[in-house]
Coordinates of C-alpha atoms and ligand atoms in Angstrom, one line a residue:
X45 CA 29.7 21.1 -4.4
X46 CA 25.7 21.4 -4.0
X47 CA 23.7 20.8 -6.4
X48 CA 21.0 23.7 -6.9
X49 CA 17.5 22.6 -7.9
X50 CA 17.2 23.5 -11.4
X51 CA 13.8 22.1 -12.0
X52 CA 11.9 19.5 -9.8
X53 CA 12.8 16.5 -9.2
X54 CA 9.5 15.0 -7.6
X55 CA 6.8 17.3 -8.9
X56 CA 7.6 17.5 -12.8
X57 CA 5.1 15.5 -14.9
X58 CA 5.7 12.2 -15.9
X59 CA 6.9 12.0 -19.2
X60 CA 4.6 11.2 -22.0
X61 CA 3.9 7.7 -23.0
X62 CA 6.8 6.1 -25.1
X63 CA 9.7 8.1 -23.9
X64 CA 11.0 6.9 -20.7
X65 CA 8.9 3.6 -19.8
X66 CA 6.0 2.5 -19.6
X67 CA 4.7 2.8 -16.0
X68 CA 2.6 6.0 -16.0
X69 CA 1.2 7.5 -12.8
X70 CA -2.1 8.3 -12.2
X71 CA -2.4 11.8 -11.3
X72 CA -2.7 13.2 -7.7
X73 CA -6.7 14.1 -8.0
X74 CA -6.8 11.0 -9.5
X75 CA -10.6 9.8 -11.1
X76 CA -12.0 6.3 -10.0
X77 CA -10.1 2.8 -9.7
X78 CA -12.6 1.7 -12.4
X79 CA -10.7 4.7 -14.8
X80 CA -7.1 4.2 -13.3
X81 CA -7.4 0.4 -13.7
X82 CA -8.6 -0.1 -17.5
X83 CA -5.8 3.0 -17.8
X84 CA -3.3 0.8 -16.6
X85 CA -4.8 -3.0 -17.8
X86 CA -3.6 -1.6 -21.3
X87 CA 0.2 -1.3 -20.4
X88 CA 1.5 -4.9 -20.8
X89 CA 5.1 -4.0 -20.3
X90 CA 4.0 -3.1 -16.1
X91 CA 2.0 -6.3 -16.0
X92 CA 5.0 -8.6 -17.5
X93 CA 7.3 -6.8 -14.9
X94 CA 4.4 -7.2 -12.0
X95 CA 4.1 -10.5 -12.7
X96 CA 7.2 -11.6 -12.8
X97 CA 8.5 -9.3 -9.5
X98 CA 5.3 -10.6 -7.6
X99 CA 5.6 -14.1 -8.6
X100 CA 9.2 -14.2 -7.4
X101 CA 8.3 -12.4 -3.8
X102 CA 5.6 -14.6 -3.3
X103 CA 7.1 -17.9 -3.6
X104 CA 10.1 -17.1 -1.6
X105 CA 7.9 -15.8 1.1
X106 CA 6.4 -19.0 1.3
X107 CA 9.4 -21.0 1.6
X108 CA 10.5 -18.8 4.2
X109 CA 7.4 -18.8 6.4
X110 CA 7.1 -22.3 6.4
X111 CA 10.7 -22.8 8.1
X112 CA 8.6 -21.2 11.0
X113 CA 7.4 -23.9 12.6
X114 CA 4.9 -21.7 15.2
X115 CA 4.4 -19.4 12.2
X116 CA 0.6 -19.3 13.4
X117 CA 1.3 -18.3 17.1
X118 CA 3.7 -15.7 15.9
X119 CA 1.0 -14.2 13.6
X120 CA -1.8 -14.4 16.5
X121 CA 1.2 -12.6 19.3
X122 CA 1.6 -9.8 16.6
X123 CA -2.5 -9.5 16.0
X124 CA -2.6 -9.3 19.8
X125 CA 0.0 -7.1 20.5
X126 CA -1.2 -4.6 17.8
X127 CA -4.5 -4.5 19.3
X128 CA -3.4 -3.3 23.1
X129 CA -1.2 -1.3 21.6
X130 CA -4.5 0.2 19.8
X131 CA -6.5 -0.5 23.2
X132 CA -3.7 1.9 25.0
X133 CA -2.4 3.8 22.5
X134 CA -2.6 7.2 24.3
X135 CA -1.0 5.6 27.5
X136 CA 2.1 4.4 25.3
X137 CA 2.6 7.1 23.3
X138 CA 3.2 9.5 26.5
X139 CA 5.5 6.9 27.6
X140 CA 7.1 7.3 24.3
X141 CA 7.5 10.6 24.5
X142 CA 9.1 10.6 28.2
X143 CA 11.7 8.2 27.6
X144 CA 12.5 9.8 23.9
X145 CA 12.7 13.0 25.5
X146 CA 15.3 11.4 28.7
X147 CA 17.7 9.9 26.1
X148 CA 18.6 13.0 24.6
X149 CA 15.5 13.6 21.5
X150 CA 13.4 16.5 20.5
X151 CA 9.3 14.6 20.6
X152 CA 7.1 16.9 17.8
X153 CA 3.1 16.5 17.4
X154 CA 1.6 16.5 14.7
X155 CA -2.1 16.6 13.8
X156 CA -1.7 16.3 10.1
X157 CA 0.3 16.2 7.0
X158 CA 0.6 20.2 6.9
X159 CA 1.6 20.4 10.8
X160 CA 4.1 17.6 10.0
X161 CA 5.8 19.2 7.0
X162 CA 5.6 23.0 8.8
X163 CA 7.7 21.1 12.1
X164 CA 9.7 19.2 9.3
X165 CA 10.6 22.1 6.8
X166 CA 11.3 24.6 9.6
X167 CA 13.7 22.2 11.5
X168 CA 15.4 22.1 8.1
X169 CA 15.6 25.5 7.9
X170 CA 16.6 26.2 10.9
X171 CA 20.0 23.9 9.8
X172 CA 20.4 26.7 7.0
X173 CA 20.5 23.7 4.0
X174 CA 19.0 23.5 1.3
X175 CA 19.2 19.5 0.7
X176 CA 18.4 16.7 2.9
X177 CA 18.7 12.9 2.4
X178 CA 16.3 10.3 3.1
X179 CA 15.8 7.2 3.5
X180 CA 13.0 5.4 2.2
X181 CA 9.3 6.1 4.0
X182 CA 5.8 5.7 3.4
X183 CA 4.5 8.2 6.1
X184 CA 6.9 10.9 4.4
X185 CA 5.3 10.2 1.2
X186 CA 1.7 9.9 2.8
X187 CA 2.2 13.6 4.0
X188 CA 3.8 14.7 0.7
X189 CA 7.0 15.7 2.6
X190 CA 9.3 15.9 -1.0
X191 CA 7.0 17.8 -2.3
X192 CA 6.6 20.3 0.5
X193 CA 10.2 20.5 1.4
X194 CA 10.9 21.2 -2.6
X195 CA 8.3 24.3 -1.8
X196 CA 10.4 26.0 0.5
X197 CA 13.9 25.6 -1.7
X198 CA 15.3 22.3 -0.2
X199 CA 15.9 19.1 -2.3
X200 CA 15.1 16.0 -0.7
X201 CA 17.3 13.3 -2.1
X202 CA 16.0 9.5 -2.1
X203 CA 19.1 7.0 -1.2
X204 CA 16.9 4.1 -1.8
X205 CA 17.7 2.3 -4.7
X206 CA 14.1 1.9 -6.1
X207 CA 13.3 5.4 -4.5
X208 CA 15.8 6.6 -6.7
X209 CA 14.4 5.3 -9.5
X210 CA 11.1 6.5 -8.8
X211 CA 12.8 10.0 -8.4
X212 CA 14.7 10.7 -11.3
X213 CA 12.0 8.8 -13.8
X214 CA 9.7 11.5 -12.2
X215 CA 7.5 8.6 -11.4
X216 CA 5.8 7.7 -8.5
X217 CA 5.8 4.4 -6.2
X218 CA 3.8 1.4 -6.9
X219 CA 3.9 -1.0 -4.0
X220 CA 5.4 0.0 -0.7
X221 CA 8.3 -2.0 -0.6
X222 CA 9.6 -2.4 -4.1
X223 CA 8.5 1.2 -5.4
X224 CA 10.3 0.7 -8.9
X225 CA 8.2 -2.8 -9.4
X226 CA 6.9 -1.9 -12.5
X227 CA 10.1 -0.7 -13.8
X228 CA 12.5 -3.0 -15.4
X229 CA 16.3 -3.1 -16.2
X230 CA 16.0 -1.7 -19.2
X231 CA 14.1 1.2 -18.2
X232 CA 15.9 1.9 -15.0
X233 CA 19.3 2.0 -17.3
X234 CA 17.3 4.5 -19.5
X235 CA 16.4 6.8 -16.8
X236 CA 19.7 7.0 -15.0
X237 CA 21.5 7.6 -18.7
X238 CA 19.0 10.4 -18.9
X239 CA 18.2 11.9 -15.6
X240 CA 21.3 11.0 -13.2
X241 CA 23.6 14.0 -14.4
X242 CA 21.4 16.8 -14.0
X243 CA 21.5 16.2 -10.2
X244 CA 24.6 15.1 -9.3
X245 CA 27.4 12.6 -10.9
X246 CA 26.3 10.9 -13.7
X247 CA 26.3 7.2 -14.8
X248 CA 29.3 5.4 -16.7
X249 CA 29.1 6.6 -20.3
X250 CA 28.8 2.7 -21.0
X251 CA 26.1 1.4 -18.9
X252 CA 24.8 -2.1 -19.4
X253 CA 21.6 -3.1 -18.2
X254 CA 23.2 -5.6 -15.4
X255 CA 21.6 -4.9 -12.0
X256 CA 25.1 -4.7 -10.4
X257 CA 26.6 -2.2 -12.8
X258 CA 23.2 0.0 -12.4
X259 CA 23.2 -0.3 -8.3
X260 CA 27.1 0.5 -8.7
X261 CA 26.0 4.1 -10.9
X262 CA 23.8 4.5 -7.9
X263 CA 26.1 4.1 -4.8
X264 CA 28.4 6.5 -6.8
X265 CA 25.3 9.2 -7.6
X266 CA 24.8 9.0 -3.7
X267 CA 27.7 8.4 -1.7
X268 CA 28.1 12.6 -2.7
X269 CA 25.1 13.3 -1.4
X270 CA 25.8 11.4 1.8
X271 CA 29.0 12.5 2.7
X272 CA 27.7 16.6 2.1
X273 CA 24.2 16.2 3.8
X274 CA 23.7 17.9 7.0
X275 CA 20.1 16.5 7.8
X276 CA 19.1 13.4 7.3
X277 CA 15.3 12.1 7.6
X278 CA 14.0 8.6 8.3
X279 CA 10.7 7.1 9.0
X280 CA 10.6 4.2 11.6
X281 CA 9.4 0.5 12.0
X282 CA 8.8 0.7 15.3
X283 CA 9.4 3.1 18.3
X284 CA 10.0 1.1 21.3
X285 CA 8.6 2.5 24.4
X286 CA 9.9 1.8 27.4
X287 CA 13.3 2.9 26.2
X288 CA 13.0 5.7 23.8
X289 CA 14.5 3.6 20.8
X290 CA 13.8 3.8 17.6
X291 CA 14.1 1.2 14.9
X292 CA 13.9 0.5 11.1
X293 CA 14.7 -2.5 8.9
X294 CA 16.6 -2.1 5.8
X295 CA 18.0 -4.0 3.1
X296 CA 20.5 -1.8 1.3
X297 CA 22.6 0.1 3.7
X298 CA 21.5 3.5 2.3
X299 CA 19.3 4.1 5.9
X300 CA 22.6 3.2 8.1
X301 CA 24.3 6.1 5.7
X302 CA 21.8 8.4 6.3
X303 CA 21.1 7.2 9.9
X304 CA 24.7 8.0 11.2
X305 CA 26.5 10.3 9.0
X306 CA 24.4 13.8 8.7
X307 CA 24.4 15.7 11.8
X308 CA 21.2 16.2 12.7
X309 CA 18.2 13.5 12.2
X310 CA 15.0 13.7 11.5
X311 CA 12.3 10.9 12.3
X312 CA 9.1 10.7 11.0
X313 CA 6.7 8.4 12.9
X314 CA 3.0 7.0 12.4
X315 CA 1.8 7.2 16.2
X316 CA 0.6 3.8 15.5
X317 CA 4.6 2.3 15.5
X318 CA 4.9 2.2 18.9
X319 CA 5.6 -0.9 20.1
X320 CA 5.6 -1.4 24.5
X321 CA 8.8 -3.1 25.3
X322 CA 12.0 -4.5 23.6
X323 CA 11.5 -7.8 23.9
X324 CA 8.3 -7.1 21.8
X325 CA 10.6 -6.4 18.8
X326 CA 10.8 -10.2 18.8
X327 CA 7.7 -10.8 17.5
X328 CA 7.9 -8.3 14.4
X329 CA 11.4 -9.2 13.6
X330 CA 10.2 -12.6 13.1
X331 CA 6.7 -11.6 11.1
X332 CA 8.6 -8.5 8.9
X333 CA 11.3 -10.0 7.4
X334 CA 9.7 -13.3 6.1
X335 CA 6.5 -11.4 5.1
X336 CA 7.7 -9.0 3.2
X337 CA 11.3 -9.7 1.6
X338 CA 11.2 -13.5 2.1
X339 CA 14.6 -13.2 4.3
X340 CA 15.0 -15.1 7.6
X341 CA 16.3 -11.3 8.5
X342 CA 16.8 -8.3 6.6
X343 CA 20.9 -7.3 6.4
X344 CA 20.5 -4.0 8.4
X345 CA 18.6 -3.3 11.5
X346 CA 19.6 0.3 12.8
X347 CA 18.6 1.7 16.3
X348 CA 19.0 4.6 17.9
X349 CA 17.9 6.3 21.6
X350 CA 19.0 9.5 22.0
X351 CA 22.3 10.9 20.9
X352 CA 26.2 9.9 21.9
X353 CA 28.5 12.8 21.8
X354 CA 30.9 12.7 18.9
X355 CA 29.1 9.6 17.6
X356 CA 26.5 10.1 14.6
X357 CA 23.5 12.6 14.2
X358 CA 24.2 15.0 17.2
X359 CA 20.6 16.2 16.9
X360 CA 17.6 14.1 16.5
X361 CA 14.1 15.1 16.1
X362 CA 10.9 12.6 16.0
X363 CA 7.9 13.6 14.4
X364 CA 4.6 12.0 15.9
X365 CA 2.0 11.9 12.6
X366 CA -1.5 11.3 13.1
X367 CA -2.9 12.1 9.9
X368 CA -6.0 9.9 10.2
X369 CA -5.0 7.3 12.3
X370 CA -7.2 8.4 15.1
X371 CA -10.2 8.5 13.6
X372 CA -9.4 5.1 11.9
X373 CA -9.3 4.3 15.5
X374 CA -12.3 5.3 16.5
X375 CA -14.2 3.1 13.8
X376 CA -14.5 -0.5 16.2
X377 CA -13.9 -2.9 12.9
X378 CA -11.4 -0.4 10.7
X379 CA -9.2 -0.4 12.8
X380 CA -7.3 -3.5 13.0
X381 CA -5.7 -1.6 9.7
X382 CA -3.5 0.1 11.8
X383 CA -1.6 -3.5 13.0
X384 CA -0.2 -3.2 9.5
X385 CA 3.4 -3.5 9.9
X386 CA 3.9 -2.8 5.9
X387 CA 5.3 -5.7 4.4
X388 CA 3.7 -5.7 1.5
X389 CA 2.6 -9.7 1.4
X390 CA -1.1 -8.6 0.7
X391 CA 0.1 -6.8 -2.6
X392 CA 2.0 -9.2 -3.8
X393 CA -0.5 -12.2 -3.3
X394 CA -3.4 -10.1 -4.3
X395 CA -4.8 -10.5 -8.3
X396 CA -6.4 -7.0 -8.9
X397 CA -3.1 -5.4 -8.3
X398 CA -1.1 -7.8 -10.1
X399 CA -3.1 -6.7 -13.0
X400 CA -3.4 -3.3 -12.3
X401 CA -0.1 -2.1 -10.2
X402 CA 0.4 0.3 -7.6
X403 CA -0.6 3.6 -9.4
X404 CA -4.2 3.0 -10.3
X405 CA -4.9 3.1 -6.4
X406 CA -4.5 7.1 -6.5
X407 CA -2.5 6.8 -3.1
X408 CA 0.9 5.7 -1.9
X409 CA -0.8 3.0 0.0
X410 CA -1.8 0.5 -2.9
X411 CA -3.4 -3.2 -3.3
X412 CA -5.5 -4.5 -0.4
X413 CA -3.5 -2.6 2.7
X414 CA -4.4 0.9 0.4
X415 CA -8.2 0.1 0.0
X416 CA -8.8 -0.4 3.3
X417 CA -6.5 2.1 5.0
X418 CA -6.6 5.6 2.4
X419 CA -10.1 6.0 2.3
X420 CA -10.2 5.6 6.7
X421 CA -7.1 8.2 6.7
X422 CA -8.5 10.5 3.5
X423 CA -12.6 9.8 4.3
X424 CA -14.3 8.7 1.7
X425 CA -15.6 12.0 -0.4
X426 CA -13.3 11.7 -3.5
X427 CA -13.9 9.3 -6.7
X428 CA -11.1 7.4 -5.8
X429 CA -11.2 7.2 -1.9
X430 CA -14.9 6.0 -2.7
X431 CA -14.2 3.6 -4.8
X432 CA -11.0 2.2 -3.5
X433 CA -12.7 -0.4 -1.6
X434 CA -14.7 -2.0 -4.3
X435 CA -10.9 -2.7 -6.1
X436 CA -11.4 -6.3 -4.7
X437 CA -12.9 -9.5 -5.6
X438 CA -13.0 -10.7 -1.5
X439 CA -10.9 -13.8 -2.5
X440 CA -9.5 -13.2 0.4
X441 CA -5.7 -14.5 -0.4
X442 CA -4.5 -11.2 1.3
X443 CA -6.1 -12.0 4.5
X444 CA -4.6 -15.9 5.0
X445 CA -1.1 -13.8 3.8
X446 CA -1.2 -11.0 6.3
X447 CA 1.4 -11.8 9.4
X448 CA -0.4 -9.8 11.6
X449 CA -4.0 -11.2 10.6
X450 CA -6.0 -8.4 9.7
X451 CA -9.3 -8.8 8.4
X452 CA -9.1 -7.4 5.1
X453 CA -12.3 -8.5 3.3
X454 CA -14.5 -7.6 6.4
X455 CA -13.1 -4.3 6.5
X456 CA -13.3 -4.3 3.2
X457 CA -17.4 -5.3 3.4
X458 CA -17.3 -2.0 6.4
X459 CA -16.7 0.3 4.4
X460 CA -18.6 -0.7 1.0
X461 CA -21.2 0.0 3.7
X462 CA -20.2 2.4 5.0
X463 CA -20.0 4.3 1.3
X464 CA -23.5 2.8 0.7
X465 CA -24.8 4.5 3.9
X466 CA -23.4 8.2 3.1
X467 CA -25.3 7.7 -0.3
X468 CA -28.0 7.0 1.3
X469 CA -27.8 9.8 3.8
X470 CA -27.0 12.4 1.0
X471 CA -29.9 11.1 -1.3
X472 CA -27.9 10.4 -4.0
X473 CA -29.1 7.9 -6.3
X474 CA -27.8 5.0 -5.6
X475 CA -28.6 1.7 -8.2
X476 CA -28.2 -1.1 -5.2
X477 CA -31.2 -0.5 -3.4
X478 CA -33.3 -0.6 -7.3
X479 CA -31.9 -3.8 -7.6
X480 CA -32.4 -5.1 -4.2
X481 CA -36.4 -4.6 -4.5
X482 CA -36.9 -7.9 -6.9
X483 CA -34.1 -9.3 -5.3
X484 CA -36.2 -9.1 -2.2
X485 CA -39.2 -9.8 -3.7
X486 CA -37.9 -13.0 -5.4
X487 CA -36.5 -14.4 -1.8
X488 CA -38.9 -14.1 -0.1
X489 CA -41.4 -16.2 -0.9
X490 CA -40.8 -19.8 -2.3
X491 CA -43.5 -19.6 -4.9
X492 CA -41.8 -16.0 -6.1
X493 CA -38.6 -18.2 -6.2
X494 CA -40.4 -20.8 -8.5
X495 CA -41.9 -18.1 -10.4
X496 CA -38.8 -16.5 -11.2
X497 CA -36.9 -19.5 -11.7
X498 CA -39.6 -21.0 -14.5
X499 CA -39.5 -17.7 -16.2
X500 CA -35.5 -17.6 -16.5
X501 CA -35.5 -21.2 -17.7
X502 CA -38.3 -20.3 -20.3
X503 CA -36.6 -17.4 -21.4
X504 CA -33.2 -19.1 -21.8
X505 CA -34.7 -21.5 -24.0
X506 CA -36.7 -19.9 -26.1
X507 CA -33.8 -17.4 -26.5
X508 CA -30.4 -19.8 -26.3
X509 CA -31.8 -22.7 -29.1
X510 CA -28.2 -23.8 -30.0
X511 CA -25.7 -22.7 -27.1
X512 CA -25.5 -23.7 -23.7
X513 CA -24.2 -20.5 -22.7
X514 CA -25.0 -16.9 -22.1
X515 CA -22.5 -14.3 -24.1
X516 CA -22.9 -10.7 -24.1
X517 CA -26.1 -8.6 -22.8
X518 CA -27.2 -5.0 -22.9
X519 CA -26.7 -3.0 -20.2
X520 CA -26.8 -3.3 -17.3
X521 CA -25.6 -6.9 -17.8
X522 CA -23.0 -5.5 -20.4
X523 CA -20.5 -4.7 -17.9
X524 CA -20.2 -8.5 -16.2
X525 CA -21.3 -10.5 -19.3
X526 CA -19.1 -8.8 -22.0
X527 CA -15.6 -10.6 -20.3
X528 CA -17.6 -14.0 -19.6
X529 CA -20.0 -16.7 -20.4
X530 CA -22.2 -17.9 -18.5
X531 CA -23.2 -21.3 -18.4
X532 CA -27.4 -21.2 -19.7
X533 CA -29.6 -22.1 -17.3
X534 CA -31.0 -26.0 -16.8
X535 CA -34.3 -26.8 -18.7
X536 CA -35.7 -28.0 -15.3
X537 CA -34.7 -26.8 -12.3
X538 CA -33.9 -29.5 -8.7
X539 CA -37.5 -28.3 -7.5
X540 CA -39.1 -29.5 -10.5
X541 CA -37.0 -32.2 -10.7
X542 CA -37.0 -33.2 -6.9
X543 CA -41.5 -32.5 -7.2
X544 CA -41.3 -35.4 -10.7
X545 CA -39.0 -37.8 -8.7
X546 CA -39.8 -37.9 -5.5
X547 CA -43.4 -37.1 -5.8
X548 CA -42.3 -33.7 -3.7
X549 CA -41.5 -35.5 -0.2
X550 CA -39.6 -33.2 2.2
Ligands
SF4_285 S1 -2.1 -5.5 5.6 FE1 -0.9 -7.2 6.5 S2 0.0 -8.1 4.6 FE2 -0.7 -6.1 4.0 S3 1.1 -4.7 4.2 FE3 0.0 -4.6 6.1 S4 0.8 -6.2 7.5 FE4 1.5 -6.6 5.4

């Protein structure tokens, strides 16, 4: 039986507030973080459910990384590795495509996400289906894949658990390994009550909110879509060059389904997933597992080169993306975000998107990994690309967690810079260099820094008599001193105090 696509089942707008959850997502043009953030601050039901999910994650992680005992080394190997990889990335990716090619697979280029989805939606086609099922991906998502596969008549099914969730709640991912985070029990048993049926077999008519009776609704929703599909499409871990393999890491045994039971396979690739040799694949089963579901290994590890007669997908297509990556490459400090091996450990260690969740990042690449990556694959000429990264507070937590050590907070500091420059170069106002003029002034001289430092102690206590704190401002303090105090300044400042006591020796 197939299942025609009576409405959508990834574009349709997210229902209104108060109906099904909580979590809403921000939409696709989305405005600002600033905007998307305080949106999201006021749903407390996503920030007990991030809490709680992140919490968990991130203290297992830590258990696990410490049974490492060369945790460091390992970290440094896959830093280093990434960056030849980078270094050589042209030389590799040829290789790639040779040894792809000898073991049996069809290699497509493609420049962006349109060339991707044309090569993706015609080899579809070209099957004469009108369903596929995939396994969880973030490049398919990056290039909108669902959405543009739904455009020409064929329903992409997620097998992914969380996916799942995500796709019948009409919802969209927010974090890039547990999409359904901000979802809990409660709410997932509402949405597969209401939204399983219409698109294939529904859920027990008594469902409880246990998460085995839920994941057992799901295996029976999908195992129907499994056993009918006739394409399947994956995304990879890692393509390993020197033998034409590919790879990915799972947890549920939904990608084994879809890796070896429809008859022809589709692979969607990053060009930055090459990895050179097999033995390299040591190194990021070590870092991947630990970093980003806190197991000493993940239960399924599927790879493939080529095809075997009479033995799984008899067809098997990878798709090379781009999309970006090569001009992140070209920028000398952003890109050491293309060693990210997407594990998720920044997100789950970083505050801001505790608070705030994945969909107030306006991209399918949220927390610290997202602000430094979209705006270097999107450019930064939206609200939200240019804003992205300034959804940080540089405490740098994401940077000690990342197991391939990239340098979040200085990329971070590139492209604030980077932003400030193009406002510059367009002659936009811009308010940092106004306030950089006393700022300058005031530094530079140490009698302007005595000066000003007399005047703000004379000031504070003429105008704090019985507090010894500073509460709300006017603008433009409003914004910072609204949410905190700050402690009033000191009556007499060290210079005065070092000139009284010490008769101003040096
Ligand atoms: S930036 Fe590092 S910690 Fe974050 S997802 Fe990528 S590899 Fe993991």
């Amino acid at each position: 039986m197939t299942i025609s696509l009576p409405i959508s089942v990834r574009r349709t707008p997210a229902p209104p507030p108060g109906t099904i959850g909580v979590g809403q997502p921000e939409p696709v043009a989305s405005p600002a973080f600033r905007e998307n953030a305080k949106r999201q601050l006021q749903n407390t039901q996503m920030r007990k459910n991030l809490r709680h999910a992140t919490t968990t994650i991130r203290n297992k992680r830590l258990l696990r990384v410490a049974e490492v005992p060369n945790w460091e080394d390992v970290r440094s190997a896959g830093a280093a590795l990434k960056d030849r990889i980078g270094r050589h990335l042209d030389t590799y990716l040829a290789q790639a495509e040779e040894n792809l090619t000898k073991a049996g697979a069809h290699v497509h280029w493609a420049r962006d996400a349109e060339e991707a989805n044309r090569i993706i939606t015609g080899i579809v086609k070209s099957k004469g289906v009108d369903e596929v099922v995939k396994i969880k991906s973030m490049v398919t998502q990056e290039i909108e894949m669902n959405e543009a596969l739904e455009d020409a008549g064929i329903a992409a099914w997620e097998t992914d658990l969380a996916e799942l969730i995500v796709q019948l709640g009409h919802d969209r991912p927010s974090h890039i390994l547990v999409p359904a985070i901000h979802r809990n029990r409660e709410e997932v048993r509402e949405i597969f009550k209401k939204e399983m049926g219409q698109y294939g077999t529904p859920p027990p008519d008594k469902m409880s909110n246990d998460p085995p009776i839920l994941a057992g609704a799901a295996r029976r929703h999908l195992r129907e879509k499994f056993l009918r599909a006739k394409v399947g499409i994956s995304g990879s871990n890692m393509v390993i060059c020197d033998t034409g393999t590919v790879c990915i890491v799972e947890s549920e045994g939904n990608g084994r389904m879809c890796l070896t039971l429809p008859e022809t396979l589709i692979s969607v690739v990053g060009i930055e997933k090459v990895i050179p040799t097999f033995d390299d694949l040591e190194v990021f089963m070590k870092l991947l597992p630990r970093s980003s579901t806190a197991e000493r290994m993940n239960p399924y590890t599927s790879m493939w080169t080529g095809t075997t007669d009479g033995d799984g997908p008899q067809e098997l297509h990878v798709v090379f993306v781009d999309n970006g990556r090569t001009n992140a490459l070209a920028d000398p400090e952003g890109r050491f975000a293309l060693r990210c091996i997407r594990c998720s450990a920044c997100l789950n260690i970083c505050p801001i998107f505790e608070r705030v969740g994945g969909h107030a990042y306006g991209s399918v690449y949220p927390g610290p990994i997202g602000i430094i990556l979209t705006p270097q694959l999107r450019g930064i000429n939206s609200p939200i690309d240019k804003s992205l990264p300034y959804a940080s507070t540089l405490c740098c937590a994401c940077a000690d967690a990342c197991p391939v050590k990239i340098p979040i907070p200085d990329i971070i500091v590139h492209l604030r810079n980077k932003i400030a420059d193009k406002k510059k170069h367009d002659k936009r106002p811009h308010l940092e260099p106004t306030v950089m003029i006393p700022v300058n002034w005031t530094f530079n001289s140490a009698k302007h820094f005595e000066f000003v430092q007399k005047a703000v102690s004379f000031a504070a206590s003429t105008a704090l008599k019985n507090t010894d704190y500073i509460g709300p401002m006017p603008w433009p303090a409003s914004p910072w001193t609204r949410a905190r105090d700050i402690p009033a300044p000191p009556a007499e400042s060290f210079r005065q105090w070092w000139k009284k006591n010490r008769g101003g020796q040096r």
